[in-house]
mmCIF file of C-alpha atoms and ligand atoms in Angstrom:
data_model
loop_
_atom_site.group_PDB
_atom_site.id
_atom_site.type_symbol
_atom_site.label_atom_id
_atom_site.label_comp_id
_atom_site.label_asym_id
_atom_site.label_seq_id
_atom_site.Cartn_x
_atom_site.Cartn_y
_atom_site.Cartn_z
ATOM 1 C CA UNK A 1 47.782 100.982 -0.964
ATOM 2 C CA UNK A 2 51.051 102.752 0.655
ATOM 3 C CA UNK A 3 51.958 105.854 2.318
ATOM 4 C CA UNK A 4 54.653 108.221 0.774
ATOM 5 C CA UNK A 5 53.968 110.897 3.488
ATOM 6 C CA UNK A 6 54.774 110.537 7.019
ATOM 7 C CA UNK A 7 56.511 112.538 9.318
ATOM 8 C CA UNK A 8 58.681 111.364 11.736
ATOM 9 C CA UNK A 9 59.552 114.863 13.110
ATOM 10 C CA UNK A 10 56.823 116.639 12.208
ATOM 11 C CA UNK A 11 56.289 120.598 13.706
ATOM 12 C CA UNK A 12 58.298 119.977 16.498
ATOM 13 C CA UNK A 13 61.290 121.819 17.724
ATOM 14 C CA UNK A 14 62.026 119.914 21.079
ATOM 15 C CA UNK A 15 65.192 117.624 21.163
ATOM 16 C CA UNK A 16 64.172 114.168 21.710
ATOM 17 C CA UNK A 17 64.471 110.658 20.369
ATOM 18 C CA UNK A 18 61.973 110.549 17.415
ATOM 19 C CA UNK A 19 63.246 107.296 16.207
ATOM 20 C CA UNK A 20 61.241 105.940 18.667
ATOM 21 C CA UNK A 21 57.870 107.121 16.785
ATOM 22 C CA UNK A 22 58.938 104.990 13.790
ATOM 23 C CA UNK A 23 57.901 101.437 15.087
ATOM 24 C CA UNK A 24 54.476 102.991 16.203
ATOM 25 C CA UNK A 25 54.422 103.945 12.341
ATOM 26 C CA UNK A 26 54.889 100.605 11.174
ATOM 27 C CA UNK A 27 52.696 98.959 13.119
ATOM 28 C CA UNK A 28 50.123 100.837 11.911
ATOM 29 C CA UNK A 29 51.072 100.337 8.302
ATOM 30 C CA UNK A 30 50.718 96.605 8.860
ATOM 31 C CA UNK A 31 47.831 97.227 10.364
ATOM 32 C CA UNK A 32 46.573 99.320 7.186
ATOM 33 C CA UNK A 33 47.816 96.630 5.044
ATOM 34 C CA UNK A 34 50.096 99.351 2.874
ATOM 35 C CA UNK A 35 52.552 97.702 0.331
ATOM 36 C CA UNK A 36 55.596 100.412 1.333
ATOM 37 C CA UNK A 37 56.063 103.263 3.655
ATOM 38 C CA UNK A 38 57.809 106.861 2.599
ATOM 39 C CA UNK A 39 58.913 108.710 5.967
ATOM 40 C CA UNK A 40 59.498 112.379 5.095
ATOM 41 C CA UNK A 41 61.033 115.008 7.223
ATOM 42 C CA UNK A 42 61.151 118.373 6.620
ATOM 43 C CA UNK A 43 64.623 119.692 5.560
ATOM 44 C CA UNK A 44 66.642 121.278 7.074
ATOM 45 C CA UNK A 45 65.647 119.459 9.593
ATOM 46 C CA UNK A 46 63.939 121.270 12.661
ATOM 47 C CA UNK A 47 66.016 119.432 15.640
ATOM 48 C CA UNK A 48 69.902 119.255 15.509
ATOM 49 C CA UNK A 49 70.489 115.169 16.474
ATOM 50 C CA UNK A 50 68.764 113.024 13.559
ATOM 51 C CA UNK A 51 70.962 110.331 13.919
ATOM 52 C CA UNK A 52 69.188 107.972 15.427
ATOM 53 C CA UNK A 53 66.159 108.557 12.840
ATOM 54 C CA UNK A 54 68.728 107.839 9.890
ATOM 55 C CA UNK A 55 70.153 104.693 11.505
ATOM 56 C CA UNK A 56 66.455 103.425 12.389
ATOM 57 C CA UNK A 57 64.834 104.245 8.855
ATOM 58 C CA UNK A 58 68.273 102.244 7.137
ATOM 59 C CA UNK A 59 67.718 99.368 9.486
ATOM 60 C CA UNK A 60 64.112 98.985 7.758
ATOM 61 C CA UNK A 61 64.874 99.496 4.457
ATOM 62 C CA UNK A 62 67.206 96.462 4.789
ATOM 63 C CA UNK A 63 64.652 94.467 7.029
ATOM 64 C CA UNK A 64 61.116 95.536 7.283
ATOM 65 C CA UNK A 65 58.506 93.415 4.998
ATOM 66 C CA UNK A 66 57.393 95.965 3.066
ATOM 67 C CA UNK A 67 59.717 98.451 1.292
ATOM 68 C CA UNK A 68 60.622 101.772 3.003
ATOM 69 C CA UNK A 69 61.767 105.144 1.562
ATOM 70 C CA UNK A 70 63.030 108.333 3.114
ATOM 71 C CA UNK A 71 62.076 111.177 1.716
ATOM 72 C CA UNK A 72 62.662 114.876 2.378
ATOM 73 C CA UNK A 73 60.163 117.947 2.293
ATOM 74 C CA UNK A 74 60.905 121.177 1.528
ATOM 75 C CA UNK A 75 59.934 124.378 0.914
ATOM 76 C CA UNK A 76 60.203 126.198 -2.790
ATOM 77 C CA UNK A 77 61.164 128.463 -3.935
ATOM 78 C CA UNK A 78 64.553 127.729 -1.524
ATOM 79 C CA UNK A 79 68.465 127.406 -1.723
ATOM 80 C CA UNK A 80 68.250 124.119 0.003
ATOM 81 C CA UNK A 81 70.084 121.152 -1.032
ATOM 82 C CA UNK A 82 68.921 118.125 -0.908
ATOM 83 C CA UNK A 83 71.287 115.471 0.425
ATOM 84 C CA UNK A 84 72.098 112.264 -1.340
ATOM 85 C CA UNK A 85 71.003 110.072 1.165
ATOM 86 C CA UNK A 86 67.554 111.023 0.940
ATOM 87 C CA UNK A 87 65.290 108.468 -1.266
ATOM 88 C CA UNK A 88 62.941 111.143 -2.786
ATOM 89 C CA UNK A 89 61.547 114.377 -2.308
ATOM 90 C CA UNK A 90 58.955 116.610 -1.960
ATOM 91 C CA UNK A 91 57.789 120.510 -2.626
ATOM 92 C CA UNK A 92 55.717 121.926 -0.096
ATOM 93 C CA UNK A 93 54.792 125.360 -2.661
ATOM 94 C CA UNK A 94 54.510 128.633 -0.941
ATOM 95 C CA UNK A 95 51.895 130.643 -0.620
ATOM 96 C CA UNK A 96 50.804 132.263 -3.447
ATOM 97 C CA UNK A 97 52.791 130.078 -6.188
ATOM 98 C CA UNK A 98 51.021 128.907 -8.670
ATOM 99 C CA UNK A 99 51.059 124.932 -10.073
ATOM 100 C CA UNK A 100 52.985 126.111 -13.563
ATOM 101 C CA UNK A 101 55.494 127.824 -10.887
ATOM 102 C CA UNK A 102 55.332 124.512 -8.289
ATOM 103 C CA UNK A 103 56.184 122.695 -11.551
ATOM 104 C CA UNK A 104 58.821 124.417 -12.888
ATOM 105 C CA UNK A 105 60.452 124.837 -9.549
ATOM 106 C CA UNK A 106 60.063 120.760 -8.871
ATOM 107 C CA UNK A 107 62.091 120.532 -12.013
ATOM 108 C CA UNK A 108 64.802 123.000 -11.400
ATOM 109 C CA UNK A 109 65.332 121.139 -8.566
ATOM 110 C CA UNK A 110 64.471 117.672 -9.632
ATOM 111 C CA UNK A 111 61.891 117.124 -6.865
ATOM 112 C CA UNK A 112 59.587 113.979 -7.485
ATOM 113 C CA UNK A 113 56.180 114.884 -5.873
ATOM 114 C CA UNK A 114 54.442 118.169 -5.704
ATOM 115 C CA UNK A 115 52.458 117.434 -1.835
ATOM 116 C CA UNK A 116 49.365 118.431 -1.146
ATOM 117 C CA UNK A 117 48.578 120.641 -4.778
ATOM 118 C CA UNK A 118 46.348 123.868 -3.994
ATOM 119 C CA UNK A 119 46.514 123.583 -0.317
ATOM 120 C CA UNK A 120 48.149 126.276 2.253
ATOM 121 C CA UNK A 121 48.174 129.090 0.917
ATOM 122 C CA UNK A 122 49.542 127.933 -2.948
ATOM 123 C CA UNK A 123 47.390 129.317 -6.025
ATOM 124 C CA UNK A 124 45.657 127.040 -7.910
ATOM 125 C CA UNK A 125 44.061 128.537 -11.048
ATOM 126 C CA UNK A 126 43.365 126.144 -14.144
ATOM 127 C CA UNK A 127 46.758 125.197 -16.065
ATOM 128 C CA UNK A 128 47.297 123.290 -19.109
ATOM 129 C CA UNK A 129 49.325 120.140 -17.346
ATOM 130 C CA UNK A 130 50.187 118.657 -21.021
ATOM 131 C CA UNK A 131 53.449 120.461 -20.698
ATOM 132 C CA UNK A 132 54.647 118.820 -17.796
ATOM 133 C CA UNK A 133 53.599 114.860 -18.723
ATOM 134 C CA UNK A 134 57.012 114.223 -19.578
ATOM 135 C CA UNK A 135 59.192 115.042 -16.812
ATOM 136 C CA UNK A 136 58.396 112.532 -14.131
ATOM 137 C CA UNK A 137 57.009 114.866 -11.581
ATOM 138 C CA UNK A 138 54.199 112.985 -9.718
ATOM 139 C CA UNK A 139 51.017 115.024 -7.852
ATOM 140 C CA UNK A 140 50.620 114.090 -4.518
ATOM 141 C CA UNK A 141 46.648 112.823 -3.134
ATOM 142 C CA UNK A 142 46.807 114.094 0.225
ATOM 143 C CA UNK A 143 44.401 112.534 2.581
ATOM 144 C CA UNK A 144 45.223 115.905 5.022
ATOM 145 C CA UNK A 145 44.696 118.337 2.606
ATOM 146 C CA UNK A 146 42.010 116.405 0.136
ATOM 147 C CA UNK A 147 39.923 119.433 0.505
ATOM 148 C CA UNK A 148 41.986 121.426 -1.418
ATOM 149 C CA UNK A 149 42.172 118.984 -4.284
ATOM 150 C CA UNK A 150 40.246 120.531 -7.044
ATOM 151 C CA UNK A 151 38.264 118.173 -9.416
ATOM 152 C CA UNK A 152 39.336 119.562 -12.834
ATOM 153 C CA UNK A 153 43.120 118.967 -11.320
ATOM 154 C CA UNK A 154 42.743 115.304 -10.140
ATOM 155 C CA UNK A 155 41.057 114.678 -13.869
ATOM 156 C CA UNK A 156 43.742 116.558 -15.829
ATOM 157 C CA UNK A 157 46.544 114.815 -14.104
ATOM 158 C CA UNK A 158 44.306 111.368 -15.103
ATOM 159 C CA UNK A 159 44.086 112.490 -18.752
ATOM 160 C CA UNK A 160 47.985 113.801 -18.743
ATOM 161 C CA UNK A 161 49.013 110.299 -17.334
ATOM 162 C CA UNK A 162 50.609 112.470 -14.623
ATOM 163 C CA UNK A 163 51.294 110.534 -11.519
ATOM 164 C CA UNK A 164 49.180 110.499 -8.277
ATOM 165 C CA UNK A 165 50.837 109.676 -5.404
ATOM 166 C CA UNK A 166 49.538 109.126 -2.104
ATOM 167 C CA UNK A 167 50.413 110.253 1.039
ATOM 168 C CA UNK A 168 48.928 111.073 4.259
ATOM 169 C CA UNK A 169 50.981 113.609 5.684
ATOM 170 C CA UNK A 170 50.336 112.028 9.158
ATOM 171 C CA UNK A 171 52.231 113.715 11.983
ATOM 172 C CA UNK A 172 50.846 110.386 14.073
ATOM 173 C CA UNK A 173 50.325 106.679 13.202
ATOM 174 C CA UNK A 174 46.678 107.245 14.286
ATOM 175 C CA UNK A 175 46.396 109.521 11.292
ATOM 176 C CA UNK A 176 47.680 107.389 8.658
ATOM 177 C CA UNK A 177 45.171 105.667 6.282
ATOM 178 C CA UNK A 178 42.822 107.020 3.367
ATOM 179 C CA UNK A 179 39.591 107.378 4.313
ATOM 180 C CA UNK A 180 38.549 110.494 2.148
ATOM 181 C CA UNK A 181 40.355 109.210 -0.680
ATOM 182 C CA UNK A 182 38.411 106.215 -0.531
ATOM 183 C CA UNK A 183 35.254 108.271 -0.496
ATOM 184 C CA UNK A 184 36.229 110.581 -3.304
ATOM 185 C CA UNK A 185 36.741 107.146 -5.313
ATOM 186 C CA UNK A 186 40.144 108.733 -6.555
ATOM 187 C CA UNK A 187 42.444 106.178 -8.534
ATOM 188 C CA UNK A 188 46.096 106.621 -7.306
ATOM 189 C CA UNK A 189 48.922 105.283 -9.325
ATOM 190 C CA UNK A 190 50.369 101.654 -8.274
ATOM 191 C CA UNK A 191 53.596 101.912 -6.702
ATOM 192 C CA UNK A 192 55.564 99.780 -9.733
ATOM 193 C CA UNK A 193 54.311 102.614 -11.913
ATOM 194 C CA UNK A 194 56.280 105.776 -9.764
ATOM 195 C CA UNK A 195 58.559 107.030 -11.844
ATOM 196 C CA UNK A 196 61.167 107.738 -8.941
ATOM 197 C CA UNK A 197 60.645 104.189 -7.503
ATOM 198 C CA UNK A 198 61.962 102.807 -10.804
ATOM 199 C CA UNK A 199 64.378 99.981 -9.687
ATOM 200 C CA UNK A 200 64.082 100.409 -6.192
ATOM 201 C CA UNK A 201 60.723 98.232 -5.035
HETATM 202 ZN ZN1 LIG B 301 53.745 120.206 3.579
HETATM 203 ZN ZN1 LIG B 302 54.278 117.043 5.160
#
């Protein structure tokens, strides 16, 4: 198991140190057991100073025991560039887009993982997936936002051989882990098998 979803900044808009969240966050990954951790801010970023969250999250991915990833979220449809220094990213769809638009949007912009399918607001009528099994854009399980997972979409991406990533989207090490998804008895895909992780583990 490993987390591809936590935030280090979460909703916040205060200035403060936030690197200092990140060792609470890997403690509790030990604690989970996870094989790798993905933090993810949202970009643009919300608070001007990240320094000290970029230094901290390089410092791991050189020494922590598990592998560690930095990954940005953002909106689409948006103008926003992505910066090189991020590892991967994420689309966090709109309201009202549907998952043919979330997936042709993730590959205009060569995004890696569409978080938390269906939930907030996006539309999520039945689509045929087989056109997107080529292009290396993974489906996020989203312990947060399982609810909004629906059944025929989990299968399809199965069937499609369309990745399933997991994340938590925990704004808090006390909400990391995968209860629900455990429940559900979903199968996520094993981390040598992410496309964008090709090279990197
Ligand atoms: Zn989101
Ligand atoms: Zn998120």
């Amino acid at each position: 198991m490993y987390d591809l979803h936590v935030h280090i900044i979460g909703h916040d808009t205060i200035q403060r140190d936030y690197s200092a969240y990140i060792d609470s966050y890997m403690l509790q990954a030990e604690l989970l057991g996870l094989e790798a951790l993905g933090f993810v801010d949202h970009y643009p970023y919300r608070v001007k100073n990240v320094q000290k969250i970029r230094e901290k999250v390089e410092y791991l991915k050189d020494h922590a025991d598990i592998p560690v990833f930095y990954g940005a979220e953002i909106h689409v449809p948006s103008n926003t560039v992505i910066p090189k220094y991020f590892d991967y990213s994420l689309a966090h769809v709109r309201q009202r887009y549907s998952l043919e638009e979330a997936f042709t949007m993730a590959r205009q912009k060569n995004i890696d993982i569409i978080a938390h399918p269906c939930a907030y607001g996006a539309s999520c009528s039945p689509c045929q997936l087989e056109q997107f099994k080529d292009e290396n854009i993974c489906l996020e399980l989203s312990e947060k936002a399982l609810v909004y997972l629906p059944q025929w979409l989990y299968e399809e991406a199965q069937r499609r051989h369309i990745p399933l990533t997991l994340g938590s989207d925990a704004h808090f090490p006390q909400n990391m882990g995968f209860p629900q998804i455990c429940e559900r008895d979903l199968a996520w895909t094993s981390l040598d098998e992410i496309p964008f992780l090709e090279g990197r583990l």
